[in-house]
Each structure stands twice: as structure tokens, then as C-alpha cells.
CSV table of C-alpha atoms in Angstrom, one decimal:
chain,number,residue,atom,x,y,z
O,10,MET,CA,15.1,28.7,-36.1
O,11,ALA,CA,17.5,27.0,-33.6
O,12,LYS,CA,16.8,23.5,-32.7
O,13,SER,CA,15.8,23.0,-29.1
O,14,LYS,CA,18.3,21.0,-27.0
O,15,THR,CA,17.2,17.8,-25.4
O,16,VAL,CA,18.7,15.5,-22.7
O,17,TRP,CA,18.0,12.0,-21.7
O,18,TYR,CA,16.8,11.3,-18.1
O,19,CYS,CA,16.8,8.0,-16.3
O,20,LYS,CA,13.3,7.2,-14.9
O,21,SER,CA,14.7,5.2,-12.0
O,22,CYS,CA,17.4,7.6,-10.6
O,23,GLY,CA,17.0,10.8,-12.6
O,24,ALA,CA,20.5,10.8,-14.0
O,25,GLU,CA,21.1,12.9,-17.1
O,26,SER,CA,22.8,12.0,-20.4
O,27,LEU,CA,23.4,13.8,-23.7
O,28,LYS,CA,22.5,10.7,-25.6
O,29,TRP,CA,20.4,7.6,-25.3
O,30,MET,CA,22.0,4.6,-23.5
O,31,GLY,CA,20.5,1.2,-23.2
O,32,MET,CA,21.8,0.9,-19.6
O,33,CYS,CA,21.8,3.8,-17.2
O,34,PRO,CA,25.5,4.4,-16.2
O,35,SER,CA,24.4,5.6,-12.7
O,36,CYS,CA,21.9,2.9,-11.4
O,37,GLY,CA,22.5,0.2,-13.9
O,38,GLU,CA,18.8,-0.2,-15.0
O,39,TRP,CA,18.0,-1.1,-18.6
O,40,ASN,CA,15.7,0.8,-21.0
O,41,THR,CA,14.9,3.6,-18.5
O,42,MET,CA,16.2,6.5,-20.5
O,43,VAL,CA,13.6,9.0,-21.7
O,44,GLU,CA,14.1,12.1,-23.8
O,45,ALA,CA,13.0,15.6,-22.6
O,46,PRO,CA,13.9,19.2,-23.4
O,47,ALA,CA,16.9,20.5,-21.6
O,48,PRO,CA,16.2,22.7,-18.6
O,49,ALA,CA,16.5,26.4,-19.1
O,50,LYS,CA,19.5,28.3,-17.9
O,51,ASN,CA,19.3,31.2,-15.4
O,52,ALA,CA,21.3,34.3,-15.5
O,53,GLY,CA,24.2,32.7,-13.7
O,54,GLY,CA,24.4,30.0,-16.3
O,55,GLY,CA,23.1,27.1,-14.1
O,56,ALA,CA,19.9,25.2,-14.5
O,57,CYS,CA,16.9,26.5,-12.7
O,58,HIS,CA,16.4,23.5,-10.5
O,59,SER,CA,15.3,24.5,-7.0
O,60,LEU,CA,16.9,22.7,-4.1
O,61,PRO,CA,15.8,22.9,-0.5
O,62,SER,CA,17.8,25.5,1.5
O,63,GLY,CA,16.8,26.4,5.0
O,64,GLY,CA,19.4,29.1,5.5
O,65,ILE,CA,20.4,27.5,8.9
O,66,PRO,CA,24.1,27.5,9.7
O,67,PRO,CA,25.8,24.2,10.5
O,68,MET,CA,25.2,23.0,14.1
O,69,LEU,CA,26.5,20.3,16.2
O,70,LEU,CA,24.3,17.3,16.5
O,71,SER,CA,24.3,17.5,20.4
O,72,GLU,CA,23.0,21.1,20.0
O,73,VAL,CA,20.0,20.3,18.0
O,74,ASP,CA,16.7,20.5,19.7
O,75,ALA,CA,14.6,17.4,18.7
O,76,SER,CA,11.6,18.4,20.7
O,77,GLY,CA,10.4,20.8,18.0
O,78,GLU,CA,9.0,17.9,15.9
O,79,SER,CA,5.3,18.7,16.3
O,80,ARG,CA,2.4,16.6,14.9
O,81,PHE,CA,-1.3,17.3,14.5
O,82,SER,CA,-4.1,14.8,14.0
O,83,LEU,CA,-6.1,14.4,10.8
O,84,HIS,CA,-9.1,13.2,12.8
O,85,SER,CA,-8.6,9.8,11.2
O,86,ASP,CA,-7.5,7.0,13.6
O,87,GLU,CA,-6.3,4.7,10.8
O,88,LEU,CA,-4.4,7.5,8.9
O,89,ASP,CA,-2.9,8.9,12.0
O,90,ARG,CA,-1.7,5.4,13.1
O,91,LEU,CA,-0.2,4.8,9.6
O,92,LEU,CA,1.7,8.2,9.7
O,93,GLY,CA,3.1,7.3,13.1
O,94,GLY,CA,0.8,9.4,15.4
O,95,GLY,CA,-0.3,12.2,13.1
O,96,ILE,CA,1.2,14.3,10.3
O,97,VAL,CA,4.5,16.1,11.0
O,98,LYS,CA,4.7,19.8,10.2
O,99,GLY,CA,7.0,20.5,7.2
O,100,SER,CA,6.7,17.0,5.9
O,101,ILE,CA,5.9,16.0,2.3
O,102,ILE,CA,3.7,13.0,1.7
O,103,LEU,CA,3.3,11.0,-1.7
O,104,LEU,CA,0.1,9.2,-2.1
O,105,GLY,CA,-0.1,6.7,-5.0
O,106,GLY,CA,-2.5,4.2,-6.4
O,107,GLU,CA,-4.4,3.0,-9.5
O,108,PRO,CA,-7.1,5.2,-11.1
O,109,GLY,CA,-10.4,5.2,-9.3
O,110,ILE,CA,-9.1,3.5,-6.2
O,111,GLY,CA,-9.8,6.5,-3.9
O,112,LYS,CA,-6.8,8.8,-3.8
O,113,SER,CA,-8.7,11.9,-4.5
O,114,THR,CA,-11.5,10.8,-2.2
O,115,LEU,CA,-9.3,10.3,0.8
O,116,SER,CA,-7.3,13.6,0.2
O,117,LEU,CA,-10.5,15.6,0.1
O,118,GLN,CA,-12.1,13.8,3.1
O,119,ILE,CA,-9.2,15.0,5.2
O,120,PRO,CA,-10.0,18.8,5.2
O,121,LEU,CA,-13.8,18.1,5.1
O,122,HIS,CA,-13.6,16.2,8.4
O,123,CYS,CA,-11.0,18.3,10.1
O,124,GLU,CA,-12.8,21.5,11.2
O,125,GLY,CA,-10.6,24.5,11.8
O,126,LEU,CA,-7.7,23.0,9.6
O,127,LYS,CA,-7.0,25.6,7.0
O,128,THR,CA,-6.3,23.6,3.8
O,129,LEU,CA,-5.5,24.6,0.3
O,130,TYR,CA,-6.7,21.9,-2.1
O,131,VAL,CA,-5.1,22.3,-5.5
O,132,SER,CA,-6.8,20.3,-8.3
O,133,GLY,CA,-5.1,19.9,-11.6
O,134,GLU,CA,-7.5,17.4,-13.0
O,135,GLU,CA,-10.8,18.7,-12.0
O,136,SER,CA,-12.5,22.1,-12.0
O,137,VAL,CA,-13.8,23.8,-8.9
O,138,ASN,CA,-17.4,22.8,-9.6
O,139,GLN,CA,-16.4,19.2,-10.0
O,140,VAL,CA,-14.6,19.2,-6.7
O,141,LYS,CA,-17.6,20.9,-5.1
O,142,LEU,CA,-19.9,18.0,-6.3
O,143,ARG,CA,-17.6,15.4,-5.0
O,144,ALA,CA,-17.4,17.2,-1.7
O,145,GLY,CA,-21.2,17.3,-1.4
O,146,ARG,CA,-21.3,13.5,-1.8
O,147,LEU,CA,-18.6,13.0,0.9
O,148,GLY,CA,-20.2,15.3,3.4
O,149,GLY,CA,-18.5,17.2,6.1
O,150,SER,CA,-17.8,21.0,6.5
O,151,GLY,CA,-15.8,22.9,3.9
O,152,ASP,CA,-15.6,26.1,5.8
O,153,SER,CA,-11.8,26.0,6.2
O,154,CYS,CA,-10.9,24.4,2.9
O,155,TYR,CA,-9.8,26.5,-0.1
O,156,ILE,CA,-10.2,24.9,-3.6
O,157,TYR,CA,-7.8,26.1,-6.4
O,158,SER,CA,-7.8,24.7,-9.9
O,159,GLU,CA,-4.4,25.4,-11.3
O,160,THR,CA,-1.4,23.5,-12.8
O,161,LEU,CA,1.3,26.2,-12.9
O,162,ILE,CA,3.6,25.7,-9.8
O,163,GLU,CA,4.5,29.4,-9.7
O,164,ASN,CA,0.9,30.4,-9.2
O,165,ILE,CA,0.3,27.5,-6.7
O,166,LEU,CA,3.1,28.5,-4.5
O,167,SER,CA,2.2,32.3,-4.8
O,168,GLU,CA,-1.4,31.6,-3.6
O,169,ALA,CA,-0.1,29.2,-0.9
O,170,ARG,CA,2.1,32.0,0.6
O,171,LYS,CA,-0.9,34.4,0.5
O,172,ILE,CA,-3.3,31.9,2.3
O,173,ASN,CA,-0.6,30.4,4.6
O,174,PRO,CA,-2.6,27.1,5.0
O,175,ASP,CA,-2.0,24.4,7.6
O,176,LEU,CA,-2.0,21.8,4.9
O,177,LEU,CA,-1.4,21.8,1.2
O,178,ILE,CA,-2.9,19.0,-1.0
O,179,VAL,CA,-1.8,18.7,-4.7
O,180,ASP,CA,-3.9,16.5,-7.0
O,181,SER,CA,-1.8,15.4,-8.9
O,182,ILE,CA,2.0,16.0,-9.2
O,183,GLN,CA,1.9,14.7,-12.7
O,184,THR,CA,-0.3,17.6,-13.9
O,185,VAL,CA,1.8,20.4,-12.3
O,186,TYR,CA,4.5,22.1,-14.5
O,187,SER,CA,7.0,25.0,-14.2
O,188,GLU,CA,7.5,27.8,-16.6
O,189,GLY,CA,11.3,27.4,-16.3
O,190,LEU,CA,11.2,24.1,-18.2
O,191,GLU,CA,10.1,23.7,-21.8
O,192,SER,CA,8.9,20.1,-21.4
O,193,SER,CA,5.2,19.2,-20.9
O,194,PRO,CA,3.6,18.2,-17.6
O,195,GLY,CA,4.3,14.7,-16.5
O,196,THR,CA,7.8,14.4,-17.9
O,197,VAL,CA,10.7,13.4,-15.8
O,198,GLY,CA,12.2,16.9,-15.7
O,199,GLN,CA,8.9,18.6,-14.7
O,200,ILE,CA,8.1,16.1,-12.0
O,201,ARG,CA,11.6,16.4,-10.5
O,202,GLU,CA,11.6,20.2,-10.5
O,203,CYS,CA,8.0,20.6,-9.2
O,204,ALA,CA,8.7,18.1,-6.4
O,205,ALA,CA,11.8,19.9,-5.4
O,206,ARG,CA,9.9,23.2,-5.4
O,207,PHE,CA,7.2,21.7,-3.1
O,208,LEU,CA,9.9,20.3,-0.8
O,209,ARG,CA,11.5,23.7,-0.4
O,210,TYR,CA,8.1,25.3,0.4
O,211,ALA,CA,7.3,22.6,3.0
O,212,LYS,CA,10.6,22.9,4.8
O,213,GLU,CA,10.7,26.7,4.8
O,214,SER,CA,7.1,27.3,5.7
O,215,GLY,CA,6.5,24.3,8.0
O,216,THR,CA,3.4,23.4,6.0
O,217,PRO,CA,2.9,19.7,5.4
O,218,VAL,CA,2.3,18.9,1.6
O,219,ILE,CA,0.4,15.9,0.4
O,220,LEU,CA,1.2,15.0,-3.3
O,221,ILE,CA,-1.1,12.6,-5.2
O,222,GLY,CA,0.8,10.6,-7.8
O,223,HIS,CA,-0.3,8.3,-10.6
O,224,ILE,CA,1.1,4.8,-11.1
O,225,THR,CA,2.3,3.0,-14.2
O,226,LYS,CA,1.0,-0.3,-15.6
O,227,ASP,CA,3.7,-2.0,-13.6
O,228,GLY,CA,2.2,-0.7,-10.4
O,229,MET,CA,5.1,1.8,-9.8
O,230,ILE,CA,4.6,5.4,-9.1
O,231,ALA,CA,4.9,7.4,-12.4
O,232,GLY,CA,7.9,9.6,-12.8
O,233,PRO,CA,11.5,9.3,-11.7
O,234,LYS,CA,12.5,7.1,-8.7
O,235,VAL,CA,14.1,10.2,-7.2
O,236,LEU,CA,10.6,11.5,-6.5
O,237,GLU,CA,10.2,8.8,-3.8
O,238,HIS,CA,13.6,9.7,-2.4
O,239,ILE,CA,12.6,13.4,-2.1
O,240,VAL,CA,9.5,12.9,-0.1
O,241,ASP,CA,9.3,11.9,3.6
O,242,VAL,CA,6.4,9.5,3.4
O,243,VAL,CA,5.2,7.2,0.7
O,244,LEU,CA,1.7,5.7,0.9
O,245,GLN,CA,0.2,3.5,-1.7
O,246,PHE,CA,-3.4,2.2,-2.2
O,247,GLU,CA,-3.9,-1.5,-2.9
O,248,GLY,CA,-6.9,-3.5,-3.7
O,249,ASP,CA,-9.4,-4.3,-6.5
O,250,ASN,CA,-11.4,-1.4,-7.9
O,251,SER,CA,-14.4,-3.7,-8.3
O,252,GLY,CA,-14.1,-4.7,-4.6
O,253,ALA,CA,-15.3,-2.8,-1.6
O,254,TYR,CA,-12.0,-2.9,0.5
O,255,ARG,CA,-8.9,-0.8,0.0
O,256,ILE,CA,-5.6,-1.1,1.8
O,257,LEU,CA,-3.4,1.9,2.3
O,258,ARG,CA,0.1,0.7,2.9
O,259,GLY,CA,3.0,2.7,4.2
O,260,ILE,CA,6.1,2.0,2.0
O,261,LYS,CA,8.3,4.6,3.4
O,262,ASN,CA,8.1,6.7,6.6
O,263,ARG,CA,10.8,8.8,8.1
O,264,PHE,CA,8.7,9.6,11.1
O,265,GLY,CA,7.2,6.2,11.9
O,266,ALA,CA,7.3,2.5,11.2
O,267,THR,CA,7.0,1.1,7.6
O,268,SER,CA,4.8,-1.8,6.5
O,269,GLU,CA,1.9,-0.5,8.5
O,270,ILE,CA,-1.5,-0.7,6.7
O,271,ALA,CA,-4.9,1.0,7.1
O,272,VAL,CA,-8.1,-0.8,5.8
O,273,TYR,CA,-10.9,1.2,4.2
O,274,GLU,CA,-14.2,0.4,2.7
O,275,MET,CA,-15.5,2.2,-0.4
O,276,THR,CA,-19.1,3.4,0.2
O,277,SER,CA,-21.5,5.8,-1.5
O,278,GLY,CA,-20.4,8.4,1.1
O,279,GLY,CA,-16.6,7.9,0.5
O,280,LEU,CA,-14.0,5.9,2.2
O,281,LYS,CA,-15.0,4.4,5.6
O,282,GLU,CA,-12.4,3.2,8.1
O,283,VAL,CA,-12.4,-0.5,9.0
O,284,SER,CA,-11.0,-0.5,12.5
O,285,ASN,CA,-11.5,-4.2,12.9
O,286,PRO,CA,-10.9,-5.9,9.5
O,287,SER,CA,-11.1,-9.4,10.9
O,288,ASP,CA,-14.9,-9.0,11.4
O,289,MET,CA,-15.3,-8.1,7.7
O,290,LEU,CA,-13.1,-10.9,6.2
O,291,ILE,CA,-14.2,-14.0,8.2
O,292,PRO,CA,-16.9,-16.3,6.8
O,293,MET,CA,-20.3,-14.8,6.5
O,294,HIS,CA,-22.3,-18.0,5.6
O,295,GLY,CA,-24.6,-19.9,7.8
O,296,GLU,CA,-23.4,-23.6,7.5
O,297,PRO,CA,-19.9,-24.8,6.9
O,298,LEU,CA,-18.9,-25.3,3.2
O,299,SER,CA,-16.1,-27.3,1.7
O,300,GLY,CA,-13.0,-25.4,0.3
O,301,ILE,CA,-13.1,-22.7,3.0
O,302,ALA,CA,-10.5,-22.1,5.6
O,303,VAL,CA,-9.6,-19.1,7.8
O,304,SER,CA,-6.1,-17.9,8.0
O,305,ALA,CA,-4.6,-15.8,10.9
O,306,MET,CA,-2.0,-13.6,9.4
O,307,LEU,CA,0.0,-10.4,10.0
O,308,ASP,CA,0.2,-7.5,7.6
O,309,GLY,CA,2.6,-4.9,9.0
O,310,THR,CA,2.1,-5.0,12.7
O,311,ARG,CA,-1.7,-5.6,12.5
O,312,PRO,CA,-3.0,-9.2,13.0
O,313,PHE,CA,-6.3,-10.1,11.3
O,314,LEU,CA,-8.1,-13.1,10.0
O,315,ILE,CA,-9.1,-13.7,6.4
O,316,GLU,CA,-11.2,-16.3,4.7
O,317,THR,CA,-9.4,-18.4,2.1
O,318,GLN,CA,-11.6,-20.1,-0.6
O,319,ALA,CA,-10.4,-22.9,-2.8
O,320,LEU,CA,-12.1,-24.9,-5.6
O,321,VAL,CA,-10.6,-28.2,-6.9
O,322,SER,CA,-12.4,-29.9,-9.9
O,323,SER,CA,-11.5,-32.2,-12.7
O,324,ALA,CA,-9.7,-30.6,-15.6
O,325,ALA,CA,-12.3,-30.3,-18.4
O,326,TYR,CA,-9.9,-29.5,-21.2
O,327,GLY,CA,-7.0,-31.8,-20.5
O,328,THR,CA,-4.6,-29.1,-19.3
O,329,PRO,CA,-5.2,-28.3,-15.6
O,330,GLN,CA,-5.9,-24.6,-14.8
O,331,ARG,CA,-4.2,-22.7,-11.9
O,332,SER,CA,-5.8,-19.4,-10.9
O,333,ALA,CA,-5.2,-17.3,-7.8
O,334,THR,CA,-6.9,-14.0,-6.8
O,335,GLY,CA,-5.2,-12.1,-4.0
O,336,PHE,CA,-2.5,-14.7,-3.6
O,337,ASP,CA,0.8,-15.3,-5.5
O,338,VAL,CA,0.0,-18.0,-8.1
O,339,ARG,CA,3.7,-19.2,-8.1
O,340,ARG,CA,3.5,-19.9,-4.3
O,341,MET,CA,0.2,-21.7,-4.8
O,342,ASN,CA,1.8,-24.0,-7.5
O,343,MET,CA,4.6,-24.7,-4.9
O,344,LEU,CA,2.1,-25.7,-2.2
O,345,LEU,CA,0.2,-27.9,-4.7
O,346,ALA,CA,3.5,-29.6,-5.6
O,347,VAL,CA,4.3,-30.2,-1.9
O,348,LEU,CA,0.8,-31.8,-1.5
O,349,GLU,CA,1.5,-34.1,-4.4
O,350,LYS,CA,5.0,-35.0,-3.6
O,351,ARG,CA,4.9,-35.2,0.3
O,352,ALA,CA,1.3,-36.2,0.9
O,353,GLY,CA,0.5,-38.2,-2.2
O,354,PHE,CA,-2.5,-36.3,-3.5
O,355,ARG,CA,-3.0,-36.4,-7.3
O,356,LEU,CA,-3.7,-32.7,-8.0
O,357,GLY,CA,-1.7,-32.5,-11.1
O,358,VAL,CA,-4.8,-33.6,-13.2
O,359,LYS,CA,-7.2,-31.2,-11.5
O,360,ASP,CA,-8.2,-27.5,-11.9
O,361,VAL,CA,-7.4,-25.5,-8.7
O,362,PHE,CA,-8.8,-22.0,-8.2
O,363,LEU,CA,-7.9,-19.9,-5.1
O,364,ASN,CA,-9.4,-16.7,-3.8
O,365,MET,CA,-8.8,-14.4,-0.8
O,366,ALA,CA,-12.0,-12.9,0.5
O,367,GLY,CA,-12.6,-9.2,0.3
O,368,GLY,CA,-10.6,-8.6,-2.8
O,369,LEU,CA,-7.4,-8.1,-0.7
O,370,ARG,CA,-4.0,-9.2,-1.7
O,371,VAL,CA,-1.9,-11.0,0.9
O,372,ASN,CA,1.7,-12.1,0.8
O,373,ASP,CA,2.3,-13.4,4.4
O,374,PRO,CA,3.7,-17.0,4.6
O,375,ALA,CA,1.4,-17.6,7.6
O,376,CYS,CA,-1.5,-18.1,5.0
O,377,ASP,CA,0.2,-21.3,3.6
O,378,LEU,CA,-1.5,-23.6,6.1
O,379,ALA,CA,-4.9,-22.2,5.4
O,380,VAL,CA,-4.4,-22.5,1.6
O,381,ILE,CA,-3.5,-26.2,1.7
O,382,SER,CA,-6.3,-26.9,4.2
O,383,ALA,CA,-8.8,-25.2,1.9
O,384,VAL,CA,-7.5,-27.1,-1.2
O,385,LEU,CA,-7.7,-30.4,0.7
O,386,SER,CA,-11.2,-29.5,2.0
O,387,SER,CA,-12.4,-28.9,-1.6
O,388,ASN,CA,-10.7,-32.0,-2.9
O,389,PHE,CA,-12.3,-34.3,-0.3
O,390,ASP,CA,-15.6,-32.2,-0.4
O,391,VAL,CA,-15.4,-32.1,3.4
O,392,PRO,CA,-16.2,-28.8,5.2
O,393,ILE,CA,-13.9,-27.4,7.9
O,394,SER,CA,-15.5,-26.1,11.0
O,395,SER,CA,-16.1,-22.3,10.9
O,396,HIS,CA,-14.6,-22.1,14.5
O,397,VAL,CA,-11.1,-23.3,13.3
O,398,CYS,CA,-8.3,-21.2,11.9
O,399,PHE,CA,-4.8,-21.8,10.7
O,400,CYS,CA,-1.4,-20.1,11.1
O,401,GLY,CA,1.8,-21.6,9.7
O,402,GLU,CA,4.3,-21.6,6.8
O,403,VAL,CA,4.7,-24.8,4.7
O,404,GLY,CA,8.2,-25.8,3.6
O,405,LEU,CA,9.2,-27.7,0.5
O,406,SER,CA,9.7,-30.9,2.5
O,407,GLY,CA,6.2,-30.7,3.8
O,408,GLU,CA,7.1,-29.5,7.3
O,409,ILE,CA,5.0,-26.8,9.0
O,410,ARG,CA,7.3,-23.9,9.9
O,411,PRO,CA,6.6,-21.3,12.6
O,412,VAL,CA,5.9,-17.7,11.8
O,413,SER,CA,6.7,-14.6,13.8
O,414,GLN,CA,4.4,-13.1,16.4
O,415,THR,CA,2.1,-16.2,16.5
O,416,ASP,CA,1.0,-15.1,20.0
O,417,ARG,CA,-0.6,-12.0,18.6
O,418,MET,CA,-2.5,-14.0,16.0
O,419,ILE,CA,-3.7,-16.4,18.6
O,420,SER,CA,-5.0,-13.6,20.7
O,421,GLU,CA,-6.8,-12.1,17.7
O,422,ALA,CA,-8.4,-15.4,16.9
O,423,SER,CA,-9.5,-15.9,20.5
O,424,ARG,CA,-11.0,-12.4,20.6
O,425,ILE,CA,-13.0,-13.0,17.5
O,426,GLY,CA,-14.4,-16.2,18.9
O,427,PHE,CA,-12.5,-19.1,17.3
O,428,GLU,CA,-12.3,-22.3,19.3
O,429,ARG,CA,-9.3,-24.0,17.7
O,430,ILE,CA,-6.1,-22.8,15.8
O,431,PHE,CA,-3.6,-25.0,14.1
O,432,ILE,CA,0.1,-23.8,14.3
O,433,SER,CA,3.5,-25.3,13.9
O,434,SER,CA,4.8,-27.7,16.5
O,435,PHE,CA,8.0,-25.8,16.5
O,436,THR,CA,6.5,-22.6,17.6
O,437,SER,CA,7.7,-21.3,20.9
O,438,LEU,CA,5.3,-19.1,22.8
O,439,PRO,CA,6.2,-16.5,25.3
O,440,ASP,CA,6.2,-17.8,29.0
O,441,MET,CA,3.6,-15.3,30.1
O,442,PHE,CA,1.4,-16.0,27.1
O,443,SER,CA,-2.3,-16.8,28.0
O,444,HIS,CA,-4.7,-18.4,25.5
O,445,LYS,CA,-7.9,-18.6,27.3
O,446,GLY,CA,-10.9,-19.8,25.3
O,447,ILE,CA,-9.0,-21.3,22.3
O,448,GLU,CA,-7.5,-24.7,21.8
O,449,ILE,CA,-3.9,-24.7,20.3
O,450,VAL,CA,-3.3,-27.6,18.0
O,451,LYS,CA,0.4,-28.1,17.1
O,452,ILE,CA,1.3,-30.0,14.0
O,453,SER,CA,4.7,-30.8,12.4
O,454,ASP,CA,3.9,-31.7,8.8
O,455,VAL,CA,1.2,-31.9,6.1
O,456,PRO,CA,0.3,-35.6,6.7
O,457,GLN,CA,-0.4,-34.9,10.4
O,458,LEU,CA,-2.6,-32.0,9.3
O,459,CYS,CA,-4.6,-34.3,7.0
O,460,ARG,CA,-5.1,-36.8,9.9
O,461,SER,CA,-6.1,-34.1,12.3
O,462,LEU,CA,-8.7,-32.5,9.9
O,463,PHE,CA,-10.1,-35.3,7.9
């Protein structure tokens, strides 16, 4: 029996090689080569990879009619805003996230809550009965939603052409395989081939396709990096599975802005939109407590306020502990070093624990001022008023640096009902900016912050 031929694929860029290499010669990444069976050859001697071909002759750019880009709403304000005003016909969307975070729930809620939107929901991980049980828990009408449990891409595309749906959802791309390749589902070759076939179907039929993708232990979408280059939009779920809140972040969007976010709350009836996350993330206790400060931050283009919690205590085991949930622990260590060096606080012999409320992860430098305020409040055991919030970046020399779009965060804090906000003294606000109902306190460095608060 003849030995089957294999090739090596790079998981980052999809480059092929006849032998293993430590470093990919195409993209330069190390230890990314994986072995897979060689693709079958067609009658003409070429590989059976399908590439998108619209059959349209070359045209001058000035002759192209751009008014044909049509969108339709998914009846979800947050998702429509994240996509740039609705889903574009013929686009292909990749939705990634950790297991159990809500990818399948969100994708099934779309056809259930969009009456009249003919949808083909392809499930490669669940049977039709299992999808029906989940749909009953989510509610909504399934009169225009077709359920198809299949993993062979030839059968999926054949049924899609028969039904001619308005939307095609595939859960998940790692379970789909093609008969033209000998490798098993989930390998680099299968994912690349199936994604290219779905891309060709979307562009030729004008039907938008949503592909659900698994992620690796490193948080990256499983499969070759070329998968993210093929699709038009990449959305990724973030958040703690044990928490109630989820963030859907736009990483790539050819039809809208990137870095947009949509906030959802996981309930017994599915994912519920949080149109105003500031109301959910601000303090929910009656009297002021030490170690708590509210940060005004910007994630994407959306301003919201989040509660920052800190606990400073004596090191019980000699070696101080540093722990941060929802915040970069290395940045927290940098802020603690600034407090010790520039402000004279002896925090090197104390345990410091930091937590961002709601189970969300933030990376905006505007949270620095709230972090050090919460740490100082816990260290002194002096509470900060619940009507005070903070917005500013802390530099290594202890100065408070301004952040972008501070005026929007001040307006959000004023709308919520905060009475004072601490910002950098170097912040320049627009001439026409109005800050009715809130006092703006400008500070230049960490010692001035300590004198103003305590």
C-alpha cells in the first residue's frame, strides 16, 4: 500500500513546506508548523482549493457603483452598532470565544428574534433536538429558521443553494470538513479549504455567512491565521465564564470601525443587551467603603464608568502577594512602584489585591488614577465618596497625564450623577464643552492627589 503524502502547514500564515522547519520561512514565526495530509489533486493536476471568483471582468475604479452595498438589521441595537449599522450582504463574519461564553447562544438568538429572516443554522456540534431545546429556552419565533445538523461542506452548500437563505450560520468552522481533503476536521488544511468555500458562496450568492470559531489556550482563534484574513469581520467574546457580563469586541471590520464593543449579560433566557453598562458597573453598596474608586474609561468609542476595588493588607507569609483580576498585573506593579518611589508609601511589604467589577477586563490607561486612588484608600482605610470618579494616566515620574476624549467621559459621569471628577491638569477641553452639574478637579501629580483626597 502506497504511503500517503503529507505536507507541513504554518498555523500563522498557512504557508506549505515539504518538511518540518523550526521557523516558518514565510512569516518568521517559530514552532508553528503542523503536519497534515497533502491535498488531493484534481483532474488538471492542481490542488482542489477553491478560491473566490465572481466572474466579473476588470472595471475602472471610477465606474464601480458603490451604492450597491446594502445592509439589513439583525434587530439587535448593540450588534448592529458593532457591525457598523447592520450586516452587509455577501459578507463573512467570524465569531470567536472561549467554550461556554455564549457564541452559540448569540448566533441562535439572531434568527429567533428576526421574524421573516430566512436563516439556515448549521450545527456541527449538536443534534437538531439539542438545538430545539436551547431555542425553547431562548424564546422567540423559529418559523423562518432552518436547522441542519451536518459537517460535510458539500452537503451544507448544496442545501444552502436549495433553501437560498438570507443568512447562513455555521457552528462551528472547526467541525466542517471537505471530501476533497484526506485530513480530519479541524486541521489547518480543512479549515482553510472550508473557509474559502464559504467565502466563495457568500460572494457569489450575496448571502452573509457567520462562522463560529473555537479559540486556543492562548486566546487566539484556532486554525491558521489566514482564516482571519479571509473573513470580512472578526468578533471575539471576552469575559469570565463565571461572571454575568460578556464583552463582544470587534477586532476587524471592513465595513465599519474597529475596537467597538457590545456588552451583554448572561441570563437564564440567553444574552441580554446592556445598553448602558455604566449603570451596571458603578458601586451598588449603601455607604462608602474603603478601597473602592470609580474610573471613567473609554473602550472603543464607548465611554462608561467601572468600579475599581483594591485591598491592601500586611503580608502574612513574608513575601508580598500581587494579584489583579480584570487588570494587567504588570501595570499594577508599575503603579505600586510609582507610589513607593514618588509618594513615599511603603507598599513593598504589603499584599495588594485588585479587582475590576463585573468580571470585565480593561486595558485603558485612563483607569490608572482610579487604581492608585483605590489602593491608597484601602491603605489608609479611608473611604472615597461614591459621588467621585477618576480619569487619568499615571506616568513613571508620578505625573498625571491626560487621556483622549476626556470631555466624553466627563459628560458620561455627569449624566450618571457624579458630582466630582479628577482629571489631569494638562487636559485641554474643547472651547464649547459644557460640564453642568459636575465639578472638575485638575491635579498634576500623585502627591497632589493624596492631598486632595485624604
